[in-house]
Short mmCIF file of C-alpha atoms and ligand atoms in Angstrom, two decimals:
data_model
loop_
_atom_site.label_atom_id
_atom_site.label_comp_id
_atom_site.label_asym_id
_atom_site.label_seq_id
_atom_site.Cartn_x
_atom_site.Cartn_y
_atom_site.Cartn_z
CA MET A 26 -17.25 32.46 -6.50
CA THR A 27 -14.38 31.57 -4.21
CA SER A 28 -12.03 29.11 -5.77
CA LYS A 29 -9.61 27.47 -3.39
CA ALA A 30 -6.32 26.69 -5.04
CA ILE A 31 -5.66 23.07 -4.17
CA ALA A 32 -2.15 21.85 -4.86
CA LEU A 33 -1.73 18.84 -7.13
CA PRO A 34 0.84 16.16 -6.31
CA GLN A 35 4.10 15.93 -8.26
CA LEU A 36 3.66 13.09 -10.75
CA SER A 37 6.25 11.45 -12.92
CA GLY A 38 4.05 9.13 -14.95
CA PHE A 39 1.20 11.55 -15.61
CA THR A 40 1.63 14.98 -17.17
CA GLU A 41 -0.47 17.76 -18.60
CA ARG A 42 0.50 18.95 -22.07
CA GLU A 43 -1.39 21.80 -23.68
CA GLY A 44 -4.50 21.11 -21.68
CA ALA A 45 -4.57 17.34 -22.16
CA TRP A 46 -3.45 14.82 -19.53
CA TYR A 47 -1.22 11.93 -20.55
CA ALA A 48 -0.17 8.63 -19.01
CA GLU A 49 3.44 8.54 -20.17
CA GLU A 50 3.01 8.94 -23.98
CA ILE A 51 -0.73 8.21 -24.24
CA PRO A 52 -3.53 10.77 -23.82
CA LEU A 53 -5.88 9.66 -21.03
CA ALA A 54 -8.80 10.46 -23.34
CA ASP A 55 -7.56 7.81 -25.80
CA LEU A 56 -7.42 5.21 -23.03
CA ALA A 57 -10.95 6.06 -21.89
CA LYS A 58 -12.20 5.79 -25.46
CA GLU A 59 -10.57 2.43 -26.03
CA PHE A 60 -11.22 0.75 -22.68
CA GLY A 61 -14.20 2.63 -21.20
CA THR A 62 -14.64 4.15 -17.75
CA PRO A 63 -14.26 3.86 -14.84
CA LEU A 64 -10.69 2.77 -15.55
CA TYR A 65 -7.56 2.43 -13.47
CA VAL A 66 -4.41 3.48 -15.31
CA TYR A 67 -0.92 2.78 -13.95
CA SER A 68 2.42 4.08 -15.21
CA LYS A 69 5.26 1.57 -15.31
CA LYS A 70 7.76 4.42 -15.36
CA ALA A 71 6.37 5.93 -12.15
CA LEU A 72 6.49 2.73 -10.16
CA THR A 73 9.94 1.88 -11.52
CA GLU A 74 11.32 5.28 -10.51
CA ALA A 75 9.85 4.99 -7.02
CA TYR A 76 11.41 1.56 -6.58
CA GLN A 77 14.78 2.77 -7.82
CA ALA A 78 14.68 5.70 -5.39
CA TYR A 79 14.53 3.17 -2.53
CA ASP A 80 17.02 0.80 -4.06
CA LYS A 81 19.60 3.54 -4.58
CA ALA A 82 19.80 4.05 -0.82
CA CYS A 83 19.88 0.31 -0.15
CA ILE A 84 23.38 0.05 -1.63
CA ASP A 85 26.09 1.71 0.45
CA GLN A 86 29.03 3.75 -0.87
CA GLN A 87 31.21 0.63 -1.10
CA GLY A 88 28.57 -1.01 -3.27
CA LYS A 89 27.40 -3.38 -0.54
CA ARG A 90 23.69 -4.09 -0.17
CA ARG A 91 22.55 -3.04 3.28
CA ALA A 92 18.79 -3.29 2.86
CA ARG A 93 16.16 -4.93 0.70
CA VAL A 94 12.77 -3.68 -0.44
CA HIS A 95 9.84 -6.01 0.15
CA TYR A 96 6.91 -4.38 -1.63
CA ALA A 97 3.80 -4.47 0.59
CA MET A 98 1.48 -5.82 -2.05
CA LYS A 99 -1.73 -5.03 -0.22
CA ALA A 100 -1.37 -1.51 -1.70
CA ASN A 101 -1.83 -2.88 -5.23
CA SER A 102 -1.56 -6.61 -5.82
CA ASN A 103 -2.27 -6.86 -9.56
CA LEU A 104 -0.02 -9.57 -10.99
CA ALA A 105 1.48 -7.20 -13.57
CA VAL A 106 2.36 -4.68 -10.85
CA ILE A 107 4.00 -7.23 -8.57
CA ASP A 108 5.76 -8.83 -11.53
CA CYS A 109 7.30 -5.44 -12.41
CA PHE A 110 8.62 -5.16 -8.87
CA LYS A 111 9.88 -8.74 -8.89
CA LYS A 112 11.83 -8.00 -12.07
CA LEU A 113 13.29 -4.89 -10.43
CA GLY A 114 14.57 -7.12 -7.62
CA ALA A 115 11.92 -6.62 -4.93
CA GLY A 116 10.76 -9.14 -2.38
CA PHE A 117 7.24 -8.93 -0.96
CA ASP A 118 5.42 -8.27 2.28
CA LEU A 119 2.22 -10.35 2.46
CA VAL A 120 -0.75 -10.09 4.77
CA SER A 121 -2.88 -13.06 3.70
CA GLY A 122 -2.85 -16.49 2.14
CA GLY A 123 -4.36 -14.88 -0.95
CA GLU A 124 -1.38 -12.56 -1.31
CA LEU A 125 0.95 -15.52 -0.82
CA ALA A 126 -0.82 -17.26 -3.71
CA ARG A 127 -0.33 -14.15 -5.88
CA ALA A 128 3.40 -14.03 -5.08
CA LEU A 129 3.79 -17.71 -5.91
CA ALA A 130 1.74 -17.24 -9.11
CA ILE A 131 4.36 -14.86 -10.50
CA GLY A 132 7.18 -17.16 -9.45
CA ALA A 133 8.51 -14.99 -6.60
CA ASP A 134 11.33 -16.63 -4.65
CA PRO A 135 9.75 -17.85 -1.37
CA LYS A 136 12.88 -16.61 0.42
CA SER A 137 11.89 -13.09 -0.66
CA LEU A 138 8.56 -13.26 1.18
CA VAL A 139 7.71 -12.02 4.65
CA PHE A 140 4.26 -12.80 6.01
CA ALA A 141 2.66 -10.24 8.34
CA GLY A 142 -0.84 -9.78 9.73
CA VAL A 143 -2.57 -9.82 13.08
CA GLY A 144 -4.88 -12.81 12.52
CA LYS A 145 -3.22 -15.45 10.35
CA SER A 146 -5.22 -18.68 10.27
CA ALA A 147 -3.63 -22.10 10.76
CA THR A 148 -4.27 -22.76 7.06
CA GLU A 149 -2.43 -19.58 6.07
CA ILE A 150 0.46 -20.38 8.41
CA ALA A 151 0.72 -23.89 6.94
CA SER A 152 0.75 -22.53 3.37
CA ALA A 153 3.50 -20.06 4.27
CA LEU A 154 5.63 -22.77 5.94
CA GLN A 155 5.11 -25.19 3.07
CA ALA A 156 6.07 -22.49 0.56
CA GLY A 157 9.23 -21.84 2.58
CA VAL A 158 8.86 -18.11 3.25
CA LYS A 159 11.76 -16.08 4.64
CA CYS A 160 9.90 -15.11 7.78
CA ILE A 161 6.53 -15.01 9.52
CA ASN A 162 6.03 -11.80 11.47
CA VAL A 163 4.29 -12.73 14.71
CA GLU A 164 1.86 -10.36 16.40
CA SER A 165 0.84 -12.17 19.59
CA ILE A 166 1.88 -14.90 22.01
CA ALA A 167 -1.16 -16.94 21.01
CA GLU A 168 -0.09 -16.77 17.36
CA LEU A 169 3.45 -17.82 18.31
CA HIS A 170 2.11 -21.01 19.89
CA ASN A 171 -0.16 -21.64 16.92
CA ILE A 172 2.79 -21.37 14.52
CA ASN A 173 4.77 -23.79 16.69
CA ARG A 174 1.85 -26.26 16.59
CA VAL A 175 1.41 -25.99 12.81
CA ALA A 176 5.16 -26.39 12.23
CA SER A 177 5.18 -29.43 14.50
CA LYS A 178 2.37 -31.06 12.47
CA LEU A 179 4.25 -30.33 9.26
CA ASN A 180 7.48 -31.52 10.86
CA CYS A 181 9.31 -28.34 9.84
CA ARG A 182 10.86 -25.30 11.47
CA ALA A 183 9.21 -21.89 11.43
CA PRO A 184 11.41 -18.81 10.85
CA ILE A 185 9.83 -15.98 12.80
CA SER A 186 10.19 -12.35 13.78
CA LEU A 187 8.25 -10.62 16.53
CA ARG A 188 6.41 -7.49 15.57
CA VAL A 189 7.13 -4.86 18.17
CA ASN A 190 4.54 -2.25 18.97
CA PRO A 191 7.00 0.55 19.80
CA ASP A 192 4.31 2.91 21.13
CA VAL A 193 5.24 5.86 18.95
CA ASP A 194 2.79 8.31 17.45
CA ALA A 195 3.14 8.31 13.67
CA LYS A 196 0.92 11.43 13.56
CA THR A 197 -1.26 10.09 10.79
CA HIS A 198 -4.99 9.32 10.49
CA PRO A 199 -6.14 7.16 13.46
CA TYR A 200 -7.37 4.41 11.10
CA ILE A 201 -3.89 4.01 9.58
CA SER A 202 -1.84 4.44 12.74
CA THR A 203 -0.59 1.06 13.95
CA GLY A 204 2.27 1.64 16.40
CA LEU A 205 0.41 3.00 19.42
CA LYS A 206 -0.38 1.07 22.61
CA GLY A 207 -4.08 1.20 21.82
CA ASN A 208 -3.71 -0.37 18.35
CA LYS A 209 -4.40 -4.06 17.71
CA PHE A 210 -1.01 -4.55 16.06
CA GLY A 211 2.21 -6.03 17.37
CA ILE A 212 3.46 -7.16 20.76
CA ALA A 213 3.45 -4.56 23.53
CA TYR A 214 6.91 -3.06 23.90
CA HIS A 215 7.42 -4.15 27.51
CA GLU A 216 6.47 -7.75 26.67
CA VAL A 217 8.79 -8.22 23.71
CA LEU A 218 11.87 -9.52 25.56
CA LYS A 219 9.79 -11.92 27.60
CA THR A 220 8.14 -13.18 24.40
CA TYR A 221 11.50 -13.76 22.69
CA ARG A 222 12.59 -15.78 25.72
CA GLU A 223 9.40 -17.80 25.53
CA ALA A 224 9.79 -18.27 21.76
CA SER A 225 13.38 -19.45 22.17
CA GLN A 226 12.05 -22.39 24.20
CA LEU A 227 9.61 -23.54 21.52
CA PRO A 228 10.93 -26.58 19.63
CA GLN A 229 9.86 -25.66 16.08
CA ILE A 230 10.62 -21.93 16.18
CA ASP A 231 13.69 -20.22 14.67
CA LEU A 232 14.13 -16.62 15.80
CA VAL A 233 15.44 -14.85 12.71
CA GLY A 234 14.29 -11.24 12.99
CA ILE A 235 12.48 -8.39 14.67
CA ASP A 236 10.02 -6.03 13.03
CA CYS A 237 7.78 -3.02 13.44
CA HIS A 238 5.40 -1.06 11.25
CA ILE A 239 4.08 2.12 12.80
CA GLY A 240 1.43 3.24 10.35
CA SER A 241 0.76 4.59 6.92
CA GLN A 242 0.87 7.92 5.09
CA ILE A 243 3.56 9.14 7.50
CA THR A 244 5.09 12.39 6.27
CA THR A 245 8.03 12.91 8.64
CA THR A 246 11.09 10.83 9.49
CA ALA A 247 11.06 11.54 13.24
CA PRO A 248 8.59 8.81 14.31
CA TYR A 249 10.62 6.26 12.34
CA LEU A 250 13.79 7.23 14.18
CA ASP A 251 11.96 6.98 17.52
CA ALA A 252 10.69 3.51 16.63
CA LEU A 253 14.08 2.47 15.28
CA ASP A 254 15.86 3.49 18.50
CA LYS A 255 13.38 1.57 20.60
CA VAL A 256 13.72 -1.55 18.44
CA LEU A 257 17.55 -1.33 18.41
CA ASP A 258 17.48 -1.15 22.22
CA LEU A 259 15.62 -4.46 22.16
CA VAL A 260 18.14 -6.01 19.75
CA GLU A 261 20.92 -4.99 22.19
CA ASN A 262 19.09 -6.59 25.08
CA LEU A 263 18.44 -9.76 23.10
CA LYS A 264 22.12 -10.04 22.24
CA ARG A 265 23.01 -9.75 25.92
CA GLU A 266 20.73 -12.71 26.58
CA GLY A 267 22.34 -14.71 23.77
CA ILE A 268 19.40 -14.36 21.38
CA MET A 269 20.90 -13.40 18.02
CA ILE A 270 18.66 -12.26 15.20
CA HIS A 271 19.67 -11.66 11.59
CA HIS A 272 17.29 -9.11 10.22
CA LEU A 273 15.49 -5.97 11.23
CA ASP A 274 12.28 -5.18 9.35
CA LEU A 275 11.32 -1.51 9.58
CA GLY A 276 7.92 -1.87 7.92
CA GLY A 277 6.50 0.59 5.43
CA GLY A 278 4.28 3.61 5.79
CA LEU A 279 6.13 6.44 4.09
CA GLY A 280 3.53 8.90 2.87
CA ILE A 281 3.00 10.40 -0.55
CA SER A 282 1.84 13.79 -1.68
CA TYR A 283 -1.90 13.79 -2.39
CA SER A 284 -2.01 17.58 -2.48
CA ASP A 285 0.28 19.75 -0.39
CA GLU A 286 1.87 17.16 1.89
CA THR A 287 5.66 17.18 1.69
CA PRO A 288 6.86 13.72 2.67
CA PRO A 289 10.63 13.21 2.80
CA ASP A 290 12.37 12.26 -0.43
CA ILE A 291 12.51 8.44 -0.64
CA THR A 292 16.29 8.15 -1.07
CA GLU A 293 17.03 10.68 1.67
CA PHE A 294 14.54 9.05 4.02
CA THR A 295 16.01 5.59 3.45
CA ASN A 296 19.58 6.85 3.83
CA THR A 297 18.67 8.54 7.12
CA LEU A 298 17.27 5.30 8.54
CA LEU A 299 20.07 3.07 7.27
CA ASN A 300 22.80 5.47 8.41
CA HIS A 301 21.17 5.57 11.83
CA VAL A 302 21.29 1.77 12.03
CA ALA A 303 24.99 1.82 11.06
CA ASN A 304 25.86 4.67 13.45
CA ARG A 305 24.42 2.71 16.33
CA GLY A 306 26.66 -0.23 15.43
CA PHE A 307 24.10 -2.53 13.80
CA ALA A 308 25.41 -2.51 10.23
CA HIS A 309 25.65 -6.32 10.37
CA LEU A 310 21.85 -6.65 10.46
CA ASP A 311 20.03 -7.21 7.18
CA ILE A 312 17.45 -4.49 6.89
CA VAL A 313 14.03 -5.09 5.35
CA LEU A 314 11.86 -2.21 4.15
CA GLU A 315 8.20 -2.77 3.34
CA PRO A 316 6.91 0.24 1.39
CA GLY A 317 3.52 -0.03 -0.28
CA ARG A 318 1.84 3.32 -0.92
CA SER A 319 5.06 5.21 -1.68
CA LEU A 320 5.86 2.78 -4.53
CA VAL A 321 2.50 2.84 -6.30
CA GLY A 322 0.26 5.61 -4.94
CA ASN A 323 1.24 8.28 -7.41
CA ALA A 324 1.79 5.73 -10.18
CA GLY A 325 -1.94 5.39 -10.82
CA VAL A 326 -5.06 7.39 -11.66
CA LEU A 327 -8.72 6.49 -11.84
CA LEU A 328 -10.50 7.76 -14.96
CA THR A 329 -14.18 8.56 -14.70
CA THR A 330 -16.81 10.14 -16.93
CA VAL A 331 -19.14 12.93 -15.84
CA GLU A 332 -22.70 11.57 -16.01
CA TYR A 333 -24.70 14.56 -14.73
CA LEU A 334 -24.18 18.05 -13.37
CA LYS A 335 -26.73 18.71 -10.65
CA PRO A 336 -26.84 22.28 -9.35
CA GLY A 337 -28.18 22.59 -5.80
CA VAL A 338 -29.11 25.19 -3.23
CA GLU A 339 -26.14 24.51 -0.97
CA LYS A 340 -23.95 22.44 -3.25
CA ASN A 341 -23.45 21.62 -6.87
CA PHE A 342 -22.91 17.97 -7.58
CA CYS A 343 -20.80 16.50 -10.33
CA ILE A 344 -22.07 12.93 -10.60
CA VAL A 345 -19.52 10.60 -12.16
CA ASP A 346 -19.43 6.92 -13.12
CA ALA A 347 -16.79 6.01 -10.49
CA ALA A 348 -17.75 5.72 -6.84
CA MET A 349 -16.66 4.63 -3.38
CA THR A 350 -16.75 1.14 -4.87
CA GLU A 351 -13.66 2.01 -6.95
CA LEU A 352 -11.97 4.43 -4.54
CA MET A 353 -12.95 3.97 -0.94
CA ARG A 354 -10.35 6.22 0.66
CA PRO A 355 -12.49 9.40 0.74
CA ALA A 356 -15.42 7.52 2.35
CA LEU A 357 -13.15 5.61 4.75
CA TYR A 358 -10.66 8.28 5.85
CA GLU A 359 -12.05 11.50 4.35
CA ALA A 360 -8.95 11.29 2.18
CA HIS A 361 -8.18 13.94 -0.40
CA HIS A 362 -7.41 13.01 -4.01
CA GLY A 363 -6.59 15.55 -6.70
CA ILE A 364 -9.22 15.61 -9.46
CA VAL A 365 -8.49 17.13 -12.87
CA ALA A 366 -10.35 17.44 -16.15
CA ALA A 367 -8.44 15.16 -18.53
CA GLN A 368 -8.99 17.68 -21.34
CA THR A 369 -9.40 21.39 -20.79
CA LYS A 370 -12.69 22.63 -22.17
CA SER A 371 -14.22 26.05 -22.55
CA ALA A 372 -16.94 25.10 -20.05
CA LYS A 373 -17.71 27.56 -17.26
CA SER A 374 -15.96 26.62 -14.06
CA SER A 375 -17.97 25.93 -10.90
CA THR A 376 -17.42 24.40 -7.51
CA TYR A 377 -18.71 20.83 -7.21
CA ASP A 378 -18.80 17.91 -4.88
CA VAL A 379 -17.67 15.04 -7.08
CA VAL A 380 -19.85 12.06 -6.16
CA GLY A 381 -20.61 8.57 -7.44
CA PRO A 382 -23.91 6.82 -8.18
CA VAL A 383 -23.82 4.51 -5.13
CA CYS A 384 -26.72 4.80 -2.67
CA GLU A 385 -24.72 6.19 0.27
CA SER A 386 -24.16 9.77 1.34
CA GLY A 387 -20.59 8.70 2.10
CA ASP A 388 -20.13 8.03 -1.60
CA TRP A 389 -18.08 11.05 -2.54
CA LEU A 390 -14.70 11.35 -4.26
CA GLY A 391 -13.89 15.02 -3.79
CA ARG A 392 -15.49 17.99 -2.05
CA ASP A 393 -15.63 21.63 -3.13
CA ARG A 394 -13.62 21.15 -6.30
CA THR A 395 -13.44 23.87 -8.91
CA LEU A 396 -13.89 22.20 -12.26
CA ALA A 397 -14.72 23.41 -15.77
CA VAL A 398 -16.70 20.43 -16.97
CA GLU A 399 -19.74 19.35 -18.93
CA GLU A 400 -21.66 16.11 -19.02
CA GLY A 401 -19.67 13.45 -20.86
CA ASP A 402 -16.28 14.95 -19.92
CA LEU A 403 -13.46 12.81 -18.62
CA LEU A 404 -11.97 13.36 -15.15
CA ALA A 405 -8.80 11.84 -13.71
CA ILE A 406 -8.73 11.14 -9.99
CA LEU A 407 -5.07 11.30 -9.06
CA SER A 408 -2.95 9.25 -6.64
CA ALA A 409 -5.20 6.20 -7.06
CA GLY A 410 -2.43 3.62 -7.54
CA ALA A 411 -2.39 2.52 -3.89
CA TYR A 412 -5.40 1.29 -1.91
CA GLY A 413 -7.62 1.88 -4.95
CA PHE A 414 -8.47 -1.27 -6.87
CA VAL A 415 -7.49 -3.51 -3.94
CA MET A 416 -10.23 -1.94 -1.81
CA ALA A 417 -12.80 -1.99 -4.60
CA SER A 418 -16.07 -3.78 -4.00
CA ASN A 419 -19.07 -4.94 -5.97
CA TYR A 420 -21.54 -3.04 -3.76
CA ASN A 421 -24.69 -2.13 -5.70
CA THR A 422 -23.70 -5.00 -8.08
CA ARG A 423 -21.13 -2.83 -9.78
CA PRO A 424 -18.57 -4.75 -11.87
CA LYS A 425 -14.98 -3.81 -11.06
CA PRO A 426 -13.31 -1.69 -13.75
CA ALA A 427 -10.44 -2.78 -15.97
CA GLU A 428 -6.85 -2.00 -15.00
CA ILE A 429 -4.37 -0.75 -17.60
CA MET A 430 -0.58 -0.49 -17.37
CA VAL A 431 1.03 2.07 -19.63
CA ASP A 432 4.65 1.60 -20.69
CA GLY A 433 5.75 4.46 -22.94
CA LYS A 434 3.52 4.39 -26.02
CA ASN A 435 1.96 1.02 -25.16
CA ALA A 436 -1.08 0.26 -23.02
CA TYR A 437 -1.74 -3.23 -21.66
CA VAL A 438 -4.95 -4.55 -20.11
CA ILE A 439 -3.66 -6.11 -16.91
CA ARG A 440 -7.13 -6.96 -15.60
CA ALA A 441 -10.23 -7.16 -17.75
CA ARG A 442 -13.36 -5.27 -16.77
CA GLU A 443 -15.71 -7.56 -14.85
CA LYS A 444 -18.93 -8.58 -16.56
CA THR A 445 -22.17 -8.09 -14.64
CA ALA A 446 -23.24 -11.73 -15.10
CA GLU A 447 -20.00 -12.90 -13.45
CA LEU A 448 -20.99 -11.13 -10.26
CA PHE A 449 -23.81 -13.55 -9.47
CA ALA A 450 -22.65 -16.57 -11.49
CA SER A 451 -21.78 -18.53 -8.32
CA GLU A 452 -25.04 -17.76 -6.53
CA THR A 453 -27.96 -20.22 -6.45
CA ILE A 454 -31.63 -19.88 -5.55
CA LEU A 455 -33.37 -22.37 -3.22
CA PRO A 456 -35.12 -25.40 -4.71
CA ASN A 457 -38.94 -25.26 -4.67
C1 PLP B 1 0.34 -2.00 5.08
C2 PLP B 1 1.65 -2.46 5.52
C3 PLP B 1 2.81 -1.98 4.91
C4 PLP B 1 2.79 -0.94 3.82
O1 PLP B 1 2.27 0.27 4.25
P1 PLP B 1 2.31 1.55 3.27
O2 PLP B 1 1.75 2.63 4.08
O3 PLP B 1 1.47 1.22 2.09
O4 PLP B 1 3.74 1.78 2.90
C5 PLP B 1 4.01 -2.48 5.33
N1 PLP B 1 4.09 -3.42 6.31
C6 PLP B 1 3.00 -3.90 6.92
C7 PLP B 1 3.15 -4.91 8.00
C8 PLP B 1 1.74 -3.44 6.55
O5 PLP B 1 0.66 -3.91 7.18
#
């Protein structure tokens, strides 16, 4: 049998010791036993370290803060996760009224919130203005006018930034590339100046910033520098026209290692960008960074139990109790996640497609994986901290799993497992 050696990501919160995998100080097998599977497990240490790696670069050598991290909570919006980041000093990047409600629920300072998204409704815009967010990132001329209308009704001013589509290729999966001409995001590069001029004439609008976000799971710094140069050129032109903005939001998108990717080190990456801003003479601008995946991706795993081993003519299947409903990334982007046996067993190793019980051929979690497992064994699907639970669905009437946060020797249930009856509790049948 050919066994492809597939690299595992470097993890700080999850380690293998003598054949058993741990979340910080707790064996994953103990967590599965206590809380059941499927189960999301996050490491507080891992997300703290990732945050601190960014924050270290945000303070310059004189001790002055030159940038601020606004965690893009769409990657993982559990209240306990965002509360950890709030306590570490993070602001937030929001993409919906629902995320705004989450930020307010943990008592985040409204001035630490930026509100992005290509299709904000008037209701969402009103909620953001009433909350008093730092900035609304605008993605079209139509939206700009809508914000002006809503602000006029509320008799308030709207602090806004225009999201520039810099037309750079982030060289990532087409579904998570957002800074190309053909993408739905942002204002076309050649229309940005014109749009600022137009915005400056609107009575309720305050022009406070400029922003871009070129994609996700980006593993090199070069596209960021290209985008940065293009955006700084715009800032220069705006200044010439007397339009002064205060902040520059560089978005998120830094990739993580799922297997053998080698994304830049967070601190080095951030230093490179911030030094570039300073070298071009823009050190006076407040810089906003909006990382999501790189703060939480490798701070979480999804635990799942092997239900059946099903040998086949072409393929062997390892059927587990997690599915695309818990981790959609493989089905959506053919994404790779490391999969390990949480406890090494003497079982014979074979090559399997690891699949879930959902009635879709797209319901797979890993292909051609060499695993030494038996029915009833526990597997850990790695790098599931970002775009895992938040993309989970109840398809096939599957209750969403519990989420656990581990802090050293302690494990906390940060979201209870859903109960099946809850899934249809708000449905009603027609009267006779
Ligand atoms: C999704 C998103 C982010 C975060 O992206 P990651 O790849 O998770 O870092 C940041 N900013 C905006 C506007 C986004 O839509």
